[in-house]
């Protein structure tokens, strides 16, 4: 996969159909199976994050162009206004909106830019974090010892991943923010999905990961 960093908020990458198939996906799946296409996208973004240091924060706008031998994907992080509510799109995206707003916008080759994750619109309940050693979870486990939250731990591709799931009723937005602030003091967030971890990863603790880490390593 070829990666090009355009600016601080935009990255472009190209992936061939051969590379797509080597990753275990077919052309039909990435065009007609939403779950599979999202799985491939987040897998690519994880690689982009590692190689180009492009951290996904806030809403993202995505443009996908189908080429003869692969896909060209442009991802841009939207800028929030000072009040954190409205989106200020970079000028180049506005120009692209105009460019593809006519009859050509209906072409199958292009997907209009749209937010795939907007922290302000909905309460996000699931997060994943990457770590090198299980012991890195100990200080988190101690600090969140009395905080009810679902956690799972997996090993995949030489790294450990902790998946955290909050309850929509049990946890308020403040609860989620406070617990995430503790976790992010020690770990880096990753776009790795629980579906990919369950399918390809090795489960260490499928539930109560923090409690188990505290019990066996604390």
mmCIF file with all atom_site columns, N, CA, C and O in Angstrom, residues 43-67:
data_model
loop_
_atom_site.group_PDB
_atom_site.id
_atom_site.type_symbol
_atom_site.label_atom_id
_atom_site.label_alt_id
_atom_site.label_comp_id
_atom_site.label_asym_id
_atom_site.label_entity_id
_atom_site.label_seq_id
_atom_site.pdbx_PDB_ins_code
_atom_site.Cartn_x
_atom_site.Cartn_y
_atom_site.Cartn_z
_atom_site.occupancy
_atom_site.B_iso_or_equiv
_atom_site.pdbx_formal_charge
_atom_site.auth_seq_id
_atom_site.auth_comp_id
_atom_site.auth_asym_id
_atom_site.auth_atom_id
_atom_site.pdbx_PDB_model_num
ATOM 1   N N  . UNK A 1 43 ? -8.509  -1.369 8.756   1.00 0.00 ? 43 UNK A N  1
ATOM 2   C CA . UNK A 1 43 ? -7.225  -2.061 8.694   1.00 0.00 ? 43 UNK A CA 1
ATOM 3   C C  . UNK A 1 43 ? -6.196  -1.181 7.981   1.00 0.00 ? 43 UNK A C  1
ATOM 4   O O  . UNK A 1 43 ? -5.059  -1.052 8.430   1.00 0.00 ? 43 UNK A O  1
ATOM 5   N N  . UNK A 1 44 ? -6.609  -0.554 6.891   1.00 0.00 ? 44 UNK A N  1
ATOM 6   C CA . UNK A 1 44 ? -5.711  0.341  6.163   1.00 0.00 ? 44 UNK A CA 1
ATOM 7   C C  . UNK A 1 44 ? -5.382  1.569  6.997   1.00 0.00 ? 44 UNK A C  1
ATOM 8   O O  . UNK A 1 44 ? -4.232  2.030  7.018   1.00 0.00 ? 44 UNK A O  1
ATOM 9   N N  . UNK A 1 45 ? -6.378  2.115  7.702   1.00 0.00 ? 45 UNK A N  1
ATOM 10  C CA . UNK A 1 45 ? -6.132  3.304  8.515   1.00 0.00 ? 45 UNK A CA 1
ATOM 11  C C  . UNK A 1 45 ? -5.195  3.006  9.672   1.00 0.00 ? 45 UNK A C  1
ATOM 12  O O  . UNK A 1 45 ? -4.421  3.866  10.094  1.00 0.00 ? 45 UNK A O  1
ATOM 13  N N  . UNK A 1 46 ? -5.252  1.793  10.194  1.00 0.00 ? 46 UNK A N  1
ATOM 14  C CA . UNK A 1 46 ? -4.322  1.399  11.249  1.00 0.00 ? 46 UNK A CA 1
ATOM 15  C C  . UNK A 1 46 ? -2.895  1.424  10.715  1.00 0.00 ? 46 UNK A C  1
ATOM 16  O O  . UNK A 1 46 ? -1.962  1.866  11.385  1.00 0.00 ? 46 UNK A O  1
ATOM 17  N N  . UNK A 1 47 ? -2.735  0.951  9.492   1.00 0.00 ? 47 UNK A N  1
ATOM 18  C CA . UNK A 1 47 ? -1.417  0.968  8.848   1.00 0.00 ? 47 UNK A CA 1
ATOM 19  C C  . UNK A 1 47 ? -0.974  2.397  8.548   1.00 0.00 ? 47 UNK A C  1
ATOM 20  O O  . UNK A 1 47 ? 0.194   2.755  8.728   1.00 0.00 ? 47 UNK A O  1
ATOM 21  N N  . UNK A 1 48 ? -1.905  3.233  8.104   1.00 0.00 ? 48 UNK A N  1
ATOM 22  C CA . UNK A 1 48 ? -1.600  4.639  7.829   1.00 0.00 ? 48 UNK A CA 1
ATOM 23  C C  . UNK A 1 48 ? -1.178  5.347  9.108   1.00 0.00 ? 48 UNK A C  1
ATOM 24  O O  . UNK A 1 48 ? -0.235  6.141  9.123   1.00 0.00 ? 48 UNK A O  1
ATOM 25  N N  . UNK A 1 49 ? -1.855  5.042  10.190  1.00 0.00 ? 49 UNK A N  1
ATOM 26  C CA . UNK A 1 49 ? -1.534  5.656  11.473  1.00 0.00 ? 49 UNK A CA 1
ATOM 27  C C  . UNK A 1 49 ? -0.117  5.316  11.905  1.00 0.00 ? 49 UNK A C  1
ATOM 28  O O  . UNK A 1 49 ? 0.627   6.172  12.394  1.00 0.00 ? 49 UNK A O  1
ATOM 29  N N  . UNK A 1 50 ? 0.289   4.069  11.692  1.00 0.00 ? 50 UNK A N  1
ATOM 30  C CA . UNK A 1 50 ? 1.621   3.632  12.098  1.00 0.00 ? 50 UNK A CA 1
ATOM 31  C C  . UNK A 1 50 ? 2.709   4.215  11.200  1.00 0.00 ? 50 UNK A C  1
ATOM 32  O O  . UNK A 1 50 ? 3.759   4.644  11.676  1.00 0.00 ? 50 UNK A O  1
ATOM 33  N N  . UNK A 1 51 ? 2.461   4.250  9.882   1.00 0.00 ? 51 UNK A N  1
ATOM 34  C CA . UNK A 1 51 ? 3.506   4.665  8.952   1.00 0.00 ? 51 UNK A CA 1
ATOM 35  C C  . UNK A 1 51 ? 3.556   6.176  8.740   1.00 0.00 ? 51 UNK A C  1
ATOM 36  O O  . UNK A 1 51 ? 4.630   6.742  8.524   1.00 0.00 ? 51 UNK A O  1
ATOM 37  N N  . UNK A 1 52 ? 2.401   6.832  8.779   1.00 0.00 ? 52 UNK A N  1
ATOM 38  C CA . UNK A 1 52 ? 2.363   8.267  8.489   1.00 0.00 ? 52 UNK A CA 1
ATOM 39  C C  . UNK A 1 52 ? 2.022   9.105  9.714   1.00 0.00 ? 52 UNK A C  1
ATOM 40  O O  . UNK A 1 52 ? 1.908   10.321 9.608   1.00 0.00 ? 52 UNK A O  1
ATOM 41  N N  . UNK A 1 53 ? 1.858   8.455  10.873  1.00 0.00 ? 53 UNK A N  1
ATOM 42  C CA . UNK A 1 53 ? 1.532   9.153  12.118  1.00 0.00 ? 53 UNK A CA 1
ATOM 43  C C  . UNK A 1 53 ? 0.295   10.022 11.933  1.00 0.00 ? 53 UNK A C  1
ATOM 44  O O  . UNK A 1 53 ? 0.275   11.197 12.287  1.00 0.00 ? 53 UNK A O  1
ATOM 45  N N  . UNK A 1 54 ? -0.736  9.445  11.347  1.00 0.00 ? 54 UNK A N  1
ATOM 46  C CA . UNK A 1 54 ? -1.985  10.153 11.090  1.00 0.00 ? 54 UNK A CA 1
ATOM 47  C C  . UNK A 1 54 ? -3.026  9.635  12.066  1.00 0.00 ? 54 UNK A C  1
ATOM 48  O O  . UNK A 1 54 ? -3.622  8.579  11.876  1.00 0.00 ? 54 UNK A O  1
ATOM 49  N N  . UNK A 1 55 ? -3.238  10.375 13.147  1.00 0.00 ? 55 UNK A N  1
ATOM 50  C CA . UNK A 1 55 ? -4.154  9.948  14.199  1.00 0.00 ? 55 UNK A CA 1
ATOM 51  C C  . UNK A 1 55 ? -5.558  10.429 13.869  1.00 0.00 ? 55 UNK A C  1
ATOM 52  O O  . UNK A 1 55 ? -5.763  11.587 13.519  1.00 0.00 ? 55 UNK A O  1
ATOM 53  N N  . UNK A 1 56 ? -6.524  9.524  13.971  1.00 0.00 ? 56 UNK A N  1
ATOM 54  C CA . UNK A 1 56 ? -7.906  9.892  13.668  1.00 0.00 ? 56 UNK A CA 1
ATOM 55  C C  . UNK A 1 56 ? -8.558  10.532 14.869  1.00 0.00 ? 56 UNK A C  1
ATOM 56  O O  . UNK A 1 56 ? -8.751  9.896  15.898  1.00 0.00 ? 56 UNK A O  1
ATOM 57  N N  . UNK A 1 57 ? -8.893  11.809 14.746  1.00 0.00 ? 57 UNK A N  1
ATOM 58  C CA . UNK A 1 57 ? -9.535  12.542 15.810  1.00 0.00 ? 57 UNK A CA 1
ATOM 59  C C  . UNK A 1 57 ? -10.698 13.326 15.222  1.00 0.00 ? 57 UNK A C  1
ATOM 60  O O  . UNK A 1 57 ? -10.542 14.042 14.245  1.00 0.00 ? 57 UNK A O  1
ATOM 61  N N  . UNK A 1 58 ? -11.872 13.195 15.841  1.00 0.00 ? 58 UNK A N  1
ATOM 62  C CA . UNK A 1 58 ? -13.035 13.917 15.354  1.00 0.00 ? 58 UNK A CA 1
ATOM 63  C C  . UNK A 1 58 ? -13.590 13.329 14.073  1.00 0.00 ? 58 UNK A C  1
ATOM 64  O O  . UNK A 1 58 ? -13.247 12.227 13.675  1.00 0.00 ? 58 UNK A O  1
ATOM 65  N N  . UNK A 1 59 ? -14.451 14.078 13.387  1.00 0.00 ? 59 UNK A N  1
ATOM 66  C CA . UNK A 1 59 ? -15.078 13.579 12.158  1.00 0.00 ? 59 UNK A CA 1
ATOM 67  C C  . UNK A 1 59 ? -14.062 13.407 11.035  1.00 0.00 ? 59 UNK A C  1
ATOM 68  O O  . UNK A 1 59 ? -13.087 14.145 10.946  1.00 0.00 ? 59 UNK A O  1
ATOM 69  N N  . UNK A 1 60 ? -14.289 12.432 10.182  1.00 0.00 ? 60 UNK A N  1
ATOM 70  C CA . UNK A 1 60 ? -13.437 12.175 9.028   1.00 0.00 ? 60 UNK A CA 1
ATOM 71  C C  . UNK A 1 60 ? -14.265 12.279 7.755   1.00 0.00 ? 60 UNK A C  1
ATOM 72  O O  . UNK A 1 60 ? -15.414 11.868 7.731   1.00 0.00 ? 60 UNK A O  1
ATOM 73  N N  . UNK A 1 61 ? -13.660 12.830 6.696   1.00 0.00 ? 61 UNK A N  1
ATOM 74  C CA . UNK A 1 61 ? -14.288 12.821 5.386   1.00 0.00 ? 61 UNK A CA 1
ATOM 75  C C  . UNK A 1 61 ? -13.451 11.953 4.468   1.00 0.00 ? 61 UNK A C  1
ATOM 76  O O  . UNK A 1 61 ? -12.228 12.051 4.453   1.00 0.00 ? 61 UNK A O  1
ATOM 77  N N  . UNK A 1 62 ? -14.139 11.122 3.709   1.00 0.00 ? 62 UNK A N  1
ATOM 78  C CA . UNK A 1 62 ? -13.437 10.117 2.905   1.00 0.00 ? 62 UNK A CA 1
ATOM 79  C C  . UNK A 1 62 ? -13.865 10.228 1.447   1.00 0.00 ? 62 UNK A C  1
ATOM 80  O O  . UNK A 1 62 ? -15.049 10.360 1.141   1.00 0.00 ? 62 UNK A O  1
ATOM 81  N N  . UNK A 1 63 ? -12.873 10.180 0.547   1.00 0.00 ? 63 UNK A N  1
ATOM 82  C CA . UNK A 1 63 ? -13.151 10.103 -0.887  1.00 0.00 ? 63 UNK A CA 1
ATOM 83  C C  . UNK A 1 63 ? -12.479 8.845  -1.419  1.00 0.00 ? 63 UNK A C  1
ATOM 84  O O  . UNK A 1 63 ? -11.296 8.623  -1.197  1.00 0.00 ? 63 UNK A O  1
ATOM 85  N N  . UNK A 1 64 ? -13.248 8.015  -2.108  1.00 0.00 ? 64 UNK A N  1
ATOM 86  C CA . UNK A 1 64 ? -12.718 6.784  -2.677  1.00 0.00 ? 64 UNK A CA 1
ATOM 87  C C  . UNK A 1 64 ? -12.844 6.859  -4.197  1.00 0.00 ? 64 UNK A C  1
ATOM 88  O O  . UNK A 1 64 ? -13.936 7.101  -4.714  1.00 0.00 ? 64 UNK A O  1
ATOM 89  N N  . UNK A 1 65 ? -11.738 6.667  -4.883  1.00 0.00 ? 65 UNK A N  1
ATOM 90  C CA . UNK A 1 65 ? -11.754 6.657  -6.343  1.00 0.00 ? 65 UNK A CA 1
ATOM 91  C C  . UNK A 1 65 ? -11.298 5.290  -6.835  1.00 0.00 ? 65 UNK A C  1
ATOM 92  O O  . UNK A 1 65 ? -10.224 4.813  -6.477  1.00 0.00 ? 65 UNK A O  1
ATOM 93  N N  . UNK A 1 66 ? -12.126 4.659  -7.651  1.00 0.00 ? 66 UNK A N  1
ATOM 94  C CA . UNK A 1 66 ? -11.794 3.353  -8.206  1.00 0.00 ? 66 UNK A CA 1
ATOM 95  C C  . UNK A 1 66 ? -10.893 3.522  -9.421  1.00 0.00 ? 66 UNK A C  1
ATOM 96  O O  . UNK A 1 66 ? -11.256 4.202  -10.384 1.00 0.00 ? 66 UNK A O  1
ATOM 97  N N  . UNK A 1 67 ? -9.712  2.926  -9.361  1.00 0.00 ? 67 UNK A N  1
ATOM 98  C CA . UNK A 1 67 ? -8.779  2.947  -10.485 1.00 0.00 ? 67 UNK A CA 1
ATOM 99  C C  . UNK A 1 67 ? -8.839  1.592  -11.203 1.00 0.00 ? 67 UNK A C  1
ATOM 100 O O  . UNK A 1 67 ? -9.528  0.678  -10.779 1.00 0.00 ? 67 UNK A O  1
#
